[in-house]
N, CA, C and O of each residue as an XYZ file, in Angstrom:
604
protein
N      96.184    136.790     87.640
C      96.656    135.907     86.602
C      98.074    135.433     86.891
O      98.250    134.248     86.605
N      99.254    136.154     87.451
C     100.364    136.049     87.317
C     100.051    135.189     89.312
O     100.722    134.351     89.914
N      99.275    135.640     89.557
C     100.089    134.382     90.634
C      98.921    133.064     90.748
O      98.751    132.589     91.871
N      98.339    132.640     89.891
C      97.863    131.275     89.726
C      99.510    130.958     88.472
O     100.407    130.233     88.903
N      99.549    131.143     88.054
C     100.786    131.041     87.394
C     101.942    130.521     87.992
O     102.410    129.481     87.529
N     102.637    131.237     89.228
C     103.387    131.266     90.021
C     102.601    130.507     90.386
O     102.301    129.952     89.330
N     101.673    129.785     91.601
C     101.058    128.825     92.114
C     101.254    127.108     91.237
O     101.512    125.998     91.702
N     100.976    127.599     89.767
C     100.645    126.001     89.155
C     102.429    125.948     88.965
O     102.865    124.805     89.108
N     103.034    126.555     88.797
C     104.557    126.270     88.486
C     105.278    125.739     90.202
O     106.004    124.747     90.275
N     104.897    126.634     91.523
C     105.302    125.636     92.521
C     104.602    124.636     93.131
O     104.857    123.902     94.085
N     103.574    124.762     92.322
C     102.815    123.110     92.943
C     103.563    122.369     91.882
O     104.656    122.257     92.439
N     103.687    121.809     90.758
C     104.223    121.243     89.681
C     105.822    120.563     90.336
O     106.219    119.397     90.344
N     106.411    121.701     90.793
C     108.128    122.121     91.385
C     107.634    120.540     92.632
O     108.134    119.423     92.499
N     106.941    120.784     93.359
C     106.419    120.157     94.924
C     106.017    118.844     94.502
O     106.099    117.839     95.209
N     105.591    118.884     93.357
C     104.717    117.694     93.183
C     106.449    116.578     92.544
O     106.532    115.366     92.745
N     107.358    117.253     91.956
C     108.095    116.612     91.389
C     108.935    115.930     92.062
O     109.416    114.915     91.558
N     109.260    116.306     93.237
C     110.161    116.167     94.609
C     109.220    115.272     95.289
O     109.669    114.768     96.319
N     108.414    115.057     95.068
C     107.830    114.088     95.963
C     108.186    112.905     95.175
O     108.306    112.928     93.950
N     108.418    111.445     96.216
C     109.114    110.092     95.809
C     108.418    109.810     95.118
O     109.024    109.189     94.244
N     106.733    109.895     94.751
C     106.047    108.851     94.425
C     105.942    109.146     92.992
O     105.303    108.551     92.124
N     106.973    110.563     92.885
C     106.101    111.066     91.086
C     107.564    111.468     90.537
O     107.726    112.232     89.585
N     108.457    110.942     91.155
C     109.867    110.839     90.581
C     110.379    109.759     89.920
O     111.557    109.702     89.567
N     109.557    108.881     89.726
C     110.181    107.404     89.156
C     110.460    106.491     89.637
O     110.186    105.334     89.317
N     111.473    107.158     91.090
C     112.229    106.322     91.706
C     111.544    105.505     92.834
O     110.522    106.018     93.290
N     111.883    104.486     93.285
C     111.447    103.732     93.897
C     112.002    103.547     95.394
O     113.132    103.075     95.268
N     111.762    103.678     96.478
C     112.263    103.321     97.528
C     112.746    101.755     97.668
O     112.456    100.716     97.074
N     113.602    102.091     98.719
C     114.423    100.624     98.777
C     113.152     99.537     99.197
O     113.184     98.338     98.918
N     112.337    100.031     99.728
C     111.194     98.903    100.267
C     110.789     98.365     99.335
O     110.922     97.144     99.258
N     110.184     99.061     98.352
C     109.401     98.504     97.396
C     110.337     97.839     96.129
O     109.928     96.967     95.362
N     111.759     98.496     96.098
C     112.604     97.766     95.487
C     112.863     96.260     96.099
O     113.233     95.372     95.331
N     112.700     96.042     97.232
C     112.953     94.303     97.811
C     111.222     93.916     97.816
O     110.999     92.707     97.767
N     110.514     94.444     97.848
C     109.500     93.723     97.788
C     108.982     93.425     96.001
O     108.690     92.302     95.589
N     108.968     94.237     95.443
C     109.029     93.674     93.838
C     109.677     92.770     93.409
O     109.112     91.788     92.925
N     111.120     92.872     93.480
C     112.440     91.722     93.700
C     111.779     90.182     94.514
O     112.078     89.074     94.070
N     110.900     90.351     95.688
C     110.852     89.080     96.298
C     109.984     88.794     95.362
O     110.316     87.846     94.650
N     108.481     89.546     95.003
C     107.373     88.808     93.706
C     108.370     87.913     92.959
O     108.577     86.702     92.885
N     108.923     89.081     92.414
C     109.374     88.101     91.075
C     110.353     87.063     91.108
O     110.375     86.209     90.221
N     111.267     87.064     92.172
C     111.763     85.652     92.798
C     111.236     84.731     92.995
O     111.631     83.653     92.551
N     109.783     84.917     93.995
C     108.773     83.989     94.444
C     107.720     83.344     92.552
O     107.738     82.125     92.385
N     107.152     83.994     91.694
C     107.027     84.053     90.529
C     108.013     83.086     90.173
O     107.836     81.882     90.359
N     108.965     83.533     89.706
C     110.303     82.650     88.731
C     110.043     81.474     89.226
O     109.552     80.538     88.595
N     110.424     81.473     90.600
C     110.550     79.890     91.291
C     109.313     79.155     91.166
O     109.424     78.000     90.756
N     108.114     79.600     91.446
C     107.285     79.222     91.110
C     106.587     78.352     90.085
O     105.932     77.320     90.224
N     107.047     79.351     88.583
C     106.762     78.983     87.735
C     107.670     77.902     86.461
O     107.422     77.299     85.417
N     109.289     78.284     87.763
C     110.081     77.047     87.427
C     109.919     75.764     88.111
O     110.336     74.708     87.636
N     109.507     75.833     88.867
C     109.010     74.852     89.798
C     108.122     73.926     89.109
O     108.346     72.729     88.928
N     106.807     74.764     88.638
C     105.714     73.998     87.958
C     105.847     73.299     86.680
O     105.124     72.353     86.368
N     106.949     73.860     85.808
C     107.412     73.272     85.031
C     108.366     71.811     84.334
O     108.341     71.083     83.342
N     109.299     72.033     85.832
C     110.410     70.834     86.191
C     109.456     70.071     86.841
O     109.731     68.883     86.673
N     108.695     70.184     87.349
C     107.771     69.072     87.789
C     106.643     68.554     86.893
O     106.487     67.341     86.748
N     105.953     69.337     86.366
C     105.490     69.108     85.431
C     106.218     68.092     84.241
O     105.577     67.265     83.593
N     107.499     68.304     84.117
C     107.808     67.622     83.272
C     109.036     66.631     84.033
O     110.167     66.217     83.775
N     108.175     66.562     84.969
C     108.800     64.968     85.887
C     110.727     64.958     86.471
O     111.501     64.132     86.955
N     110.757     65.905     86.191
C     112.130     65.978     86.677
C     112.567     66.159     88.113
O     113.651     65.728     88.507
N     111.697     66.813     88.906
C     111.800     66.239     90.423
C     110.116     66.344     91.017
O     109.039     66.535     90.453
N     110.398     66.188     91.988
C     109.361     66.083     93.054
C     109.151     66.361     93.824
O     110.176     66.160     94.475
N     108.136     66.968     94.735
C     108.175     67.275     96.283
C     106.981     66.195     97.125
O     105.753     66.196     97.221
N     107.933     65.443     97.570
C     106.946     64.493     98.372
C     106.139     65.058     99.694
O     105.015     64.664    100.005
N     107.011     66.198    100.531
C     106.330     66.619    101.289
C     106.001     67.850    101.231
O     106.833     68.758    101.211
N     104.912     67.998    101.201
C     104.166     69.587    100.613
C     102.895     70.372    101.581
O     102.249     69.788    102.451
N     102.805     71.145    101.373
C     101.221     71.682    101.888
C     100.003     71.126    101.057
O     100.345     70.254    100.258
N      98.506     71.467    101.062
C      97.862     70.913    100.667
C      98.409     69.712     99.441
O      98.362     70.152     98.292
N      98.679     68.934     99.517
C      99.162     67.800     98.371
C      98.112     67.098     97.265
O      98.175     66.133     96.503
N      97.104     68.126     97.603
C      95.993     67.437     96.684
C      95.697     68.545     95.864
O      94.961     68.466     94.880
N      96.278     69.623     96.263
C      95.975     71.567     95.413
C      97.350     71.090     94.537
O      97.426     70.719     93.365
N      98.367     71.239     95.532
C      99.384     71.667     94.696
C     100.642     70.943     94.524
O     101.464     70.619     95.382
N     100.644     70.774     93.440
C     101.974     69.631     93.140
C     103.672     70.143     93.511
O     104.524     69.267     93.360
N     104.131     71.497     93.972
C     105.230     71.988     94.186
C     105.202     72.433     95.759
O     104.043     72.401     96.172
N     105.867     72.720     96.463
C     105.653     72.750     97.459
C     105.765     74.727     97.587
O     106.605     75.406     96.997
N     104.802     75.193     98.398
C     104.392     76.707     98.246
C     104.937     77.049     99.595
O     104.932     78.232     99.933
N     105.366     76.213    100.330
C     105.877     76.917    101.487
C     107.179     77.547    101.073
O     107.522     78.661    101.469
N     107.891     76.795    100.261
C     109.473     77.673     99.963
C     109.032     78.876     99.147
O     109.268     80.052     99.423
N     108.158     78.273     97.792
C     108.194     79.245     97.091
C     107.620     80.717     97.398
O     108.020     81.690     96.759
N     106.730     80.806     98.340
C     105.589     82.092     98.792
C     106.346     82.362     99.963
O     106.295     83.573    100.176
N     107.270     81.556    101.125
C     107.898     81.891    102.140
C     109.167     81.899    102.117
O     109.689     82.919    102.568
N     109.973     80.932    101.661
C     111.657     80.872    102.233
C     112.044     81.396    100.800
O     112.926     82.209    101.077
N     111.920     81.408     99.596
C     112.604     82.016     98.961
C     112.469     83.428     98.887
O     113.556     84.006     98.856
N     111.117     84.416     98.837
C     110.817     85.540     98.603
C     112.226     86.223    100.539
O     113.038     87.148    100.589
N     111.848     85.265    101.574
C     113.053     85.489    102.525
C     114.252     85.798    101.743
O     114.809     86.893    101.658
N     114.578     84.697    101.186
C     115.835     84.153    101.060
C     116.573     85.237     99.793
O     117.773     85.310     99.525
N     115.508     85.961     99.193
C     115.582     86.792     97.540
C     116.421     88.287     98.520
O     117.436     88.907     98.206
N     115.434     88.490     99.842
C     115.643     89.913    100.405
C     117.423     90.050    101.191
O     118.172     91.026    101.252
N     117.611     88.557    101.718
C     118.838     88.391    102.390
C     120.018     88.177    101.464
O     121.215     88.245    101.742
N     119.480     87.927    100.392
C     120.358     87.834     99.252
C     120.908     88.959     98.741
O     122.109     89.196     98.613
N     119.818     89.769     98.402
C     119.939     91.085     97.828
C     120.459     91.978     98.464
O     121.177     92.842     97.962
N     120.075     91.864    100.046
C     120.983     93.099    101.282
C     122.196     92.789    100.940
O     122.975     93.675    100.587
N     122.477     91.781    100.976
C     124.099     91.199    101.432
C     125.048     91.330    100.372
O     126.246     91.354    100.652
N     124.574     91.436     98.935
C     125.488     91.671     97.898
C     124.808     93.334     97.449
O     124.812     93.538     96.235
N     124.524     93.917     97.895
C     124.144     95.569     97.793
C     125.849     96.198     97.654
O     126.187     96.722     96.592
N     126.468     96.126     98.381
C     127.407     97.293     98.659
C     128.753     96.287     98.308
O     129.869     96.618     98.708
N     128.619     95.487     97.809
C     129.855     94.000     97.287
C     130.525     94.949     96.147
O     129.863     95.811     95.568
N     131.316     94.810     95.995
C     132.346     94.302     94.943
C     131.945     93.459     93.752
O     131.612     92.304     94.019
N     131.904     94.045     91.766
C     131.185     92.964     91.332
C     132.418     91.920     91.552
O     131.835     91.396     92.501
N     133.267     91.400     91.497
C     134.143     90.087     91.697
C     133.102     89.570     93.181
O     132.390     88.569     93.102
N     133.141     90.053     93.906
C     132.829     89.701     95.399
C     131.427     89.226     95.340
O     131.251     88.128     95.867
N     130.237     89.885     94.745
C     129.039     89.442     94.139
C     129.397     88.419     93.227
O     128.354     87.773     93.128
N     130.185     87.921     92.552
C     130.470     86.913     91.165
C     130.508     85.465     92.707
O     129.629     84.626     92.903
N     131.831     85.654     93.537
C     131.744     84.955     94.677
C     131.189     84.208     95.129
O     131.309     82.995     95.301
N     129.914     85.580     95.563
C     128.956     85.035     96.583
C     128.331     83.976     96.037
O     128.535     82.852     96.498
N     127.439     84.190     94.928
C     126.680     83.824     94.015
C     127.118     82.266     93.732
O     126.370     81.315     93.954
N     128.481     82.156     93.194
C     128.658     81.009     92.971
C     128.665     80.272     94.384
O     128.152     79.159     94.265
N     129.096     80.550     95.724
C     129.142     80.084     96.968
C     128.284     79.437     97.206
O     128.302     78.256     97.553
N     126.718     80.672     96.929
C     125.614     80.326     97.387
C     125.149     79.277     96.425
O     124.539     78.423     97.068
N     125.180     79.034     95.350
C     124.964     78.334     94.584
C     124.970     76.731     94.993
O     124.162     75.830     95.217
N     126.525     76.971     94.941
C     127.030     75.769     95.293
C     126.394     75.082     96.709
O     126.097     73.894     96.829
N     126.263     76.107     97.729
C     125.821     75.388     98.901
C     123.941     75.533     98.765
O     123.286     75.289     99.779
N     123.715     75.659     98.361
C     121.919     75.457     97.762
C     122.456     73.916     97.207
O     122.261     72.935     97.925
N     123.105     73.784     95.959
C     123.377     72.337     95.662
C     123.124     71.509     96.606
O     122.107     70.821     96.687
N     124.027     71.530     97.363
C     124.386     70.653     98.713
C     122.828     70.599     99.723
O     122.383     69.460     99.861
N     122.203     71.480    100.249
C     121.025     71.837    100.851
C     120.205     71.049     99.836
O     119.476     70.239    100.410
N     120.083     71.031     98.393
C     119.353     69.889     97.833
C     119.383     68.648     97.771
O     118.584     67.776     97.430
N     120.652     68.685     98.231
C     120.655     66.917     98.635
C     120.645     66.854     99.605
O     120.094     65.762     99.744
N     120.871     67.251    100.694
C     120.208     67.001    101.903
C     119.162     67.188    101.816
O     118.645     66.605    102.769
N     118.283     67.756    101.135
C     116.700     67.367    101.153
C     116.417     66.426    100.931
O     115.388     66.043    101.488
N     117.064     65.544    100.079
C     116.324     64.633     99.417
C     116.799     63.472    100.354
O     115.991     62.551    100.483
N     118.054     63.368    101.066
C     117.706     62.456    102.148
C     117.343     62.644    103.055
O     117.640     61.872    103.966
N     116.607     63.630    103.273
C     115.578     63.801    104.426
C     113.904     63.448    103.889
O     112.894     63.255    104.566
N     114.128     63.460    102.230
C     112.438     63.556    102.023
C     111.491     64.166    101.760
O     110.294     63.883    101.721
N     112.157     65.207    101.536
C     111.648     66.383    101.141
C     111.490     66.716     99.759
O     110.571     67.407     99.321
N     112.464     66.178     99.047
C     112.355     66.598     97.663
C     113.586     65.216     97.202
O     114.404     64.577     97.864
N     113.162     65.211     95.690
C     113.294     64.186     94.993
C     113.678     64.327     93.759
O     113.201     65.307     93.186
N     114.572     63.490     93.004
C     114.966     64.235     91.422
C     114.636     62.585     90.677
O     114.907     61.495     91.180
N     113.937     62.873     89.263
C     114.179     61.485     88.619
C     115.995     61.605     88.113
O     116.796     62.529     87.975
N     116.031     59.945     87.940
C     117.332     59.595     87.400
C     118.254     60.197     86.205
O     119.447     60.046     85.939
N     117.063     61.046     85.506
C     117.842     61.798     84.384
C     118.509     63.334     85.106
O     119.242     64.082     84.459
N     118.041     63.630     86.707
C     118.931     64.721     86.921
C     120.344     64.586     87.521
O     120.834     63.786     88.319
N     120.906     65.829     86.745
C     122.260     65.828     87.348
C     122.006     67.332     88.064
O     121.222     68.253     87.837
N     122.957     67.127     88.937
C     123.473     68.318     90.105
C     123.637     69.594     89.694
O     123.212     70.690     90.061
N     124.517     69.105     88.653
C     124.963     70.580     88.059
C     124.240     71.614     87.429
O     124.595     72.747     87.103
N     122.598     70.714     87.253
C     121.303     71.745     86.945
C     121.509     72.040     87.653
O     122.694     72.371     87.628
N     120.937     72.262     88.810
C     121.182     72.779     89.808
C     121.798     74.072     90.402
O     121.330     75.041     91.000
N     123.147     73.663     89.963
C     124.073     74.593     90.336
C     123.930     75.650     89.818
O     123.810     76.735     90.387
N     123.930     75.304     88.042
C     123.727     76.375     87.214
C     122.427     76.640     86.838
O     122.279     76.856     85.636
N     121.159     76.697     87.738
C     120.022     77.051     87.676
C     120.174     78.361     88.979
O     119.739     79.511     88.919
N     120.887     77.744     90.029
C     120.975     79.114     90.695
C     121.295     80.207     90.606
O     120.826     81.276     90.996
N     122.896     79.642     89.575
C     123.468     80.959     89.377
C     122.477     81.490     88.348
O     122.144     82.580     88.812
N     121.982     81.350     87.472
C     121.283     81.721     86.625
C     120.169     82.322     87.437
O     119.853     83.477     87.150
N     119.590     81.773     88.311
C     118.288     82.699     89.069
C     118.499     83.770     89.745
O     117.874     84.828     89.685
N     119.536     83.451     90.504
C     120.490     85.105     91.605
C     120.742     86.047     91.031
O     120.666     87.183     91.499
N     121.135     85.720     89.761
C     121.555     86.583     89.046
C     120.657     87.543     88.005
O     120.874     88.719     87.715
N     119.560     86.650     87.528
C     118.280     87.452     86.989
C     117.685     87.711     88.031
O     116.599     88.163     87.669
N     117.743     87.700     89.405
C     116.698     88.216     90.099
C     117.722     90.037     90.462
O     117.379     91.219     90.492
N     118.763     89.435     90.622
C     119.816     90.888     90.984
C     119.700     91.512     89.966
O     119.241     92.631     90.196
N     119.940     91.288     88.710
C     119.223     92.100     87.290
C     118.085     92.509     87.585
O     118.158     93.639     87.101
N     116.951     92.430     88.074
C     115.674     92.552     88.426
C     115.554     93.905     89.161
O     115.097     95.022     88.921
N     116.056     93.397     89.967
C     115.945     94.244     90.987
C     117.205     95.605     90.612
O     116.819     96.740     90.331
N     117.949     95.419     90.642
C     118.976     96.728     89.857
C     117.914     97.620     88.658
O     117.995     98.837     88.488
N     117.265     97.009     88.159
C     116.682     97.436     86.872
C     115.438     98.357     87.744
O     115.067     99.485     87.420
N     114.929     97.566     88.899
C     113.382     98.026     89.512
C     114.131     99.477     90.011
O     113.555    100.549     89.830
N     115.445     99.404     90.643
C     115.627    100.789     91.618
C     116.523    101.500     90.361
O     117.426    102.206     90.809
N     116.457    101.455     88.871
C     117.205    102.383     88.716
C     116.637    103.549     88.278
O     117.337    104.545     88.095
C-alpha cells in the first residue's frame, strides 16, 4: 500500500516537470502561435479594408479565389511576425517603443513603393497615416500576444 503511494506521488512529481504539463510553452511554439495570429489579424484585416474598398491588391495569387493577396499574408508576414519578435525579445521597453515606430514608419514607405510598382493600391479616401498607425497598432497587439502566449 505505502509504496503505490510513494509511486503515484513520484509519478505526479515527474509528470509536473515535464514542459508539456507545466503550462509553459516553449519558445517554438511561442513564435509559431504569435505567427497564426499575425497571419489571422492580417488576414482578416485585410478582408475587411478591402472589402470595404479601401485598397486593393491588383497582383495576387489565384485572383479569381481570393480578393487579398495570401502570399504576404500566409508567407511574408507570419516571416516577418517571427523576425520581429526575435529582434525586440531582449530590447529595452523605450528601445521596443523605437523599433516599432521605425518599423512602422518604413512599412509606410514599402507601401508606397508598392503601389508604384503595382502591387497594391489605396482608393482616394486613404491617407498614409492609416497606415502608420495600423502598424503600430498591429506590432504591438501581436507582441501583447505573444508575451501573453509565453507567460
Amino acid at each position: 500500500m505505502r509504496t503505490v503511494k510513494h509511486w503515484r506521488r513520484s509519478s505526479l512529481r515527474s509528470l509536473q516537470k515535464h514542459p508539456s504539463f507545466s503550462g509553459k510553452t516553449t519558445p517554438l511554439k511561442g513564435y509559431v502561435s504569435s505567427m497564426i495570429f499575425a497571419s489571422l489579424l492580417g488576414t482578416y484585416l485585410d478582408l475587411l479594408l478591402v472589402g470595404k474598398q479601401l485598397y486593393h491588391f491588383p497582383v495576387r495569387l489565384f485572383p479569381d479565389i481570393f480578393t487579398i493577396n495570401i502570399w504576404f499574408t500566409l508567407l511574408v508576414l507570419p516571416l516577418g511576425t517571427a523576425i520581429f519578435l526575435y529582434a525586440v525579445k531582449n530590447m529595452h521597453p523605450w528601445g521596443r517603443i523605437g523599433f516599432i515606430l521605425l518599423l512602422a514608419l518604413a512599412m509606410t514607405f514599402v507601401e508606397q513603393l508598392s503601389e508604384k510598382t503595382g502591387w497594391f493600391s489605396h482608393s482616394s479616401d486613404w491617407r498614409h497615416s492609416y497606415s502608420l498607425f495600423g502598424y503600430i497598432i498591429f506590432m504591438w497587439l501581436v507582441m501583447k500576444f505573444h508575451r501573453w502566449t509565453n507567460s
